[in-house]
Amino acid sequence: MSESRSHQPSSPHAGVDRQASDGRLAFAQSANFYLQQTPRQLPSHFLYDALGSALFDAICLLPWYRITRAERQLLERHAVTIARVFRRNGRVVELGCGNGEKLAALLANAGLPSVRAHLIDVSGAALASSLQTLAALEELDLRVTTHQATYEDGLLALPPEPGRPTLVAFLGSNLGNFDPPGSAAFLGVIRASLQPRDHLLLGVDLVKPEPELLLAYDDPVGLTAAFNKNLLLRMNAELDADFALDRFRHRAVWNREASRVEMHLVSLVAQDVHVRDAALTFRLEEGETIWTESSYKYEPDGIRRLVESAGFAQRDQWIDESARFALTLFEAA
Ligand code: AVI
């Protein structure tokens, strides 16, 4: 945990090399396990190394990927109402801060003199970039504490501050990357970290026509394809693997029954692959895929049911009908 009042990115510290090697070991163990499942797969959080995060930021600028812009507009428009729940000496905890622009959109429009914020993200680069973004809010007396940790560990590490109202912000449709049992379990973890009358602000993408979904996840510029294929590049660099990138292509599929967009890497030929640091060699048949991400899409009422079963009560919901995106405010019951 590190605290910043000057809003400067935290300086590198002695734990960085250790974290990097722990991260590589976790990556190797996951690659070994998930690449041997049927279908072959990898957890989507491995998409976000430095290049993957930069590609994701670029995806957010594409006209076909509307989540980021729709959410920012809703945050700006409803910031004052949202901020009411923590305005009295409260704190905001953002899970997965990315480049900090979501929180900045909320705080810049909330009309508060001072705020405490906790940012939780596994990526040190994301935390540093968020601090820089938030530093632009010069009018605001903002005290930011960063936690380079998983969401669960970050929530556990939050200092208990009884009497200080807390708003947990989980934005960007990040919940959509959890499968249904995972979402329910994770919402339970968030609830357990809160006191009754604390709040959760959740941004979630909604079901929309298939052609729109496919353009958002297989864009004509090829950025999403690069974002997906970068996972192979990352395994080559970090796990001494030998994926030939030109033997794979990106595929996005709308799985209507499961209500999710899936990203896959399709093997264009039959090929043997070695992932040496994961002690793994396997054969991919022509057309076989590695499933790299699921993005679940919700209906507004489904969001309410899911979150209320974790011990919250819905207080407000704002929907961008054109982009089909929902921002929902819940109170811990
Ligand atoms: C971060 N996450 C919510 C994005 C999504 O829409 O599932 C990641 C992404 N994958 C492809 N494009 C964007």
Short mmCIF file of N, CA, C and O and ligand atoms in Angstrom, two decimals, residues 47-48 56 59-60 65 67 171-177 205 216-217 224 227 250 261 263 293-297, ligand 1:
data_model
loop_
_atom_site.label_atom_id
_atom_site.label_comp_id
_atom_site.label_asym_id
_atom_site.label_seq_id
_atom_site.Cartn_x
_atom_site.Cartn_y
_atom_site.Cartn_z
N LEU A 47 -4.23 -10.99 -20.26
CA LEU A 47 -4.17 -10.13 -21.45
C LEU A 47 -3.48 -8.79 -21.14
O LEU A 47 -3.07 -8.08 -22.05
N TYR A 48 -3.38 -8.45 -19.83
CA TYR A 48 -2.98 -7.08 -19.47
C TYR A 48 -1.53 -6.96 -19.02
O TYR A 48 -1.26 -6.66 -17.86
N PHE A 56 -5.64 -2.15 -24.87
CA PHE A 56 -7.00 -2.00 -24.33
C PHE A 56 -7.39 -0.52 -24.27
O PHE A 56 -8.51 -0.15 -24.64
N ILE A 59 -8.41 0.42 -27.65
CA ILE A 59 -9.73 -0.15 -27.99
C ILE A 59 -10.84 0.75 -27.48
O ILE A 59 -11.87 0.97 -28.14
N CYS A 60 -10.63 1.32 -26.29
CA CYS A 60 -11.67 2.17 -25.68
C CYS A 60 -11.94 3.43 -26.51
O CYS A 60 -12.95 4.09 -26.32
N TYR A 65 -16.45 0.32 -29.86
CA TYR A 65 -16.38 -0.13 -28.46
C TYR A 65 -16.90 1.04 -27.62
O TYR A 65 -16.18 1.99 -27.33
N ILE A 67 -18.45 1.11 -24.51
CA ILE A 67 -18.56 0.99 -23.05
C ILE A 67 -17.95 2.20 -22.33
O ILE A 67 -18.60 2.84 -21.49
N LEU A 171 -16.25 -0.57 -12.20
CA LEU A 171 -16.75 0.05 -13.43
C LEU A 171 -16.22 -0.67 -14.67
O LEU A 171 -15.56 -1.70 -14.58
N GLY A 172 -16.56 -0.09 -15.83
CA GLY A 172 -15.97 -0.58 -17.09
C GLY A 172 -16.45 -1.94 -17.53
O GLY A 172 -15.84 -2.56 -18.38
N SER A 173 -17.53 -2.43 -16.92
CA SER A 173 -18.05 -3.78 -17.21
C SER A 173 -17.01 -4.86 -16.89
O SER A 173 -17.03 -5.93 -17.48
N ASN A 174 -16.14 -4.55 -15.92
CA ASN A 174 -15.16 -5.58 -15.51
C ASN A 174 -15.86 -6.80 -14.93
O ASN A 174 -15.34 -7.92 -15.02
N LEU A 175 -17.05 -6.59 -14.34
CA LEU A 175 -17.79 -7.75 -13.81
C LEU A 175 -18.11 -8.74 -14.94
O LEU A 175 -18.20 -9.95 -14.72
N GLY A 176 -18.27 -8.21 -16.16
CA GLY A 176 -18.60 -9.05 -17.31
C GLY A 176 -17.52 -10.09 -17.62
O GLY A 176 -17.79 -11.06 -18.32
N ASN A 177 -16.30 -9.88 -17.13
CA ASN A 177 -15.24 -10.86 -17.40
C ASN A 177 -15.22 -12.01 -16.38
O ASN A 177 -14.38 -12.90 -16.47
N ASP A 205 -22.13 -3.68 -19.06
CA ASP A 205 -22.61 -3.63 -20.44
C ASP A 205 -23.85 -4.52 -20.59
O ASP A 205 -23.96 -5.56 -19.93
N ALA A 216 -17.75 -4.67 -31.81
CA ALA A 216 -17.04 -4.19 -30.61
C ALA A 216 -15.88 -5.11 -30.25
O ALA A 216 -14.87 -4.66 -29.71
N TYR A 217 -16.02 -6.42 -30.56
CA TYR A 217 -14.99 -7.39 -30.14
C TYR A 217 -14.17 -7.96 -31.31
O TYR A 217 -13.30 -8.79 -31.10
N THR A 224 -8.48 -5.23 -31.55
CA THR A 224 -8.87 -6.29 -30.62
C THR A 224 -8.14 -7.59 -30.98
O THR A 224 -7.75 -8.36 -30.10
N PHE A 227 -4.78 -7.17 -29.47
CA PHE A 227 -4.92 -7.33 -28.01
C PHE A 227 -4.95 -8.82 -27.65
O PHE A 227 -4.29 -9.27 -26.71
N HIS A 250 -7.62 -14.15 -34.67
CA HIS A 250 -8.56 -13.75 -33.63
C HIS A 250 -9.98 -14.09 -34.07
O HIS A 250 -10.33 -13.91 -35.23
N VAL A 261 -19.93 -12.65 -25.02
CA VAL A 261 -19.03 -12.62 -26.19
C VAL A 261 -17.78 -13.37 -25.78
O VAL A 261 -17.21 -13.10 -24.71
N MET A 263 -13.82 -14.47 -26.80
CA MET A 263 -12.67 -14.25 -27.68
C MET A 263 -11.88 -15.55 -27.72
O MET A 263 -11.63 -16.18 -26.68
N GLU A 293 -11.11 -15.09 -23.44
CA GLU A 293 -11.91 -14.13 -22.65
C GLU A 293 -13.39 -14.38 -22.86
O GLU A 293 -13.82 -14.77 -23.94
N SER A 294 -14.16 -14.14 -21.81
CA SER A 294 -15.62 -14.07 -21.91
C SER A 294 -16.05 -12.71 -21.41
O SER A 294 -15.55 -12.24 -20.38
N SER A 295 -16.96 -12.07 -22.15
CA SER A 295 -17.54 -10.79 -21.70
C SER A 295 -19.04 -11.00 -21.60
O SER A 295 -19.74 -10.96 -22.61
N TYR A 296 -19.50 -11.22 -20.38
CA TYR A 296 -20.94 -11.46 -20.17
C TYR A 296 -21.70 -10.16 -20.32
O TYR A 296 -21.25 -9.10 -19.88
N LYS A 297 -22.87 -10.25 -20.96
CA LYS A 297 -23.73 -9.09 -21.17
C LYS A 297 -25.02 -9.34 -20.40
O LYS A 297 -25.55 -10.47 -20.40
C1 AVI B 1 -11.96 -5.01 -19.51
N1 AVI B 1 -13.12 -5.69 -20.12
C2 AVI B 1 -14.36 -5.26 -19.47
C3 AVI B 1 -13.17 -5.58 -21.59
C4 AVI B 1 -14.45 -6.27 -22.12
O1 AVI B 1 -15.19 -5.60 -22.83
O2 AVI B 1 -14.68 -7.43 -21.78
C5 AVI B 1 -11.95 -6.21 -22.24
C6 AVI B 1 -12.03 -6.26 -23.73
N2 AVI B 1 -11.93 -7.35 -24.45
C7 AVI B 1 -12.02 -7.06 -25.73
N3 AVI B 1 -12.25 -5.79 -25.85
C8 AVI B 1 -12.23 -5.25 -24.62
#
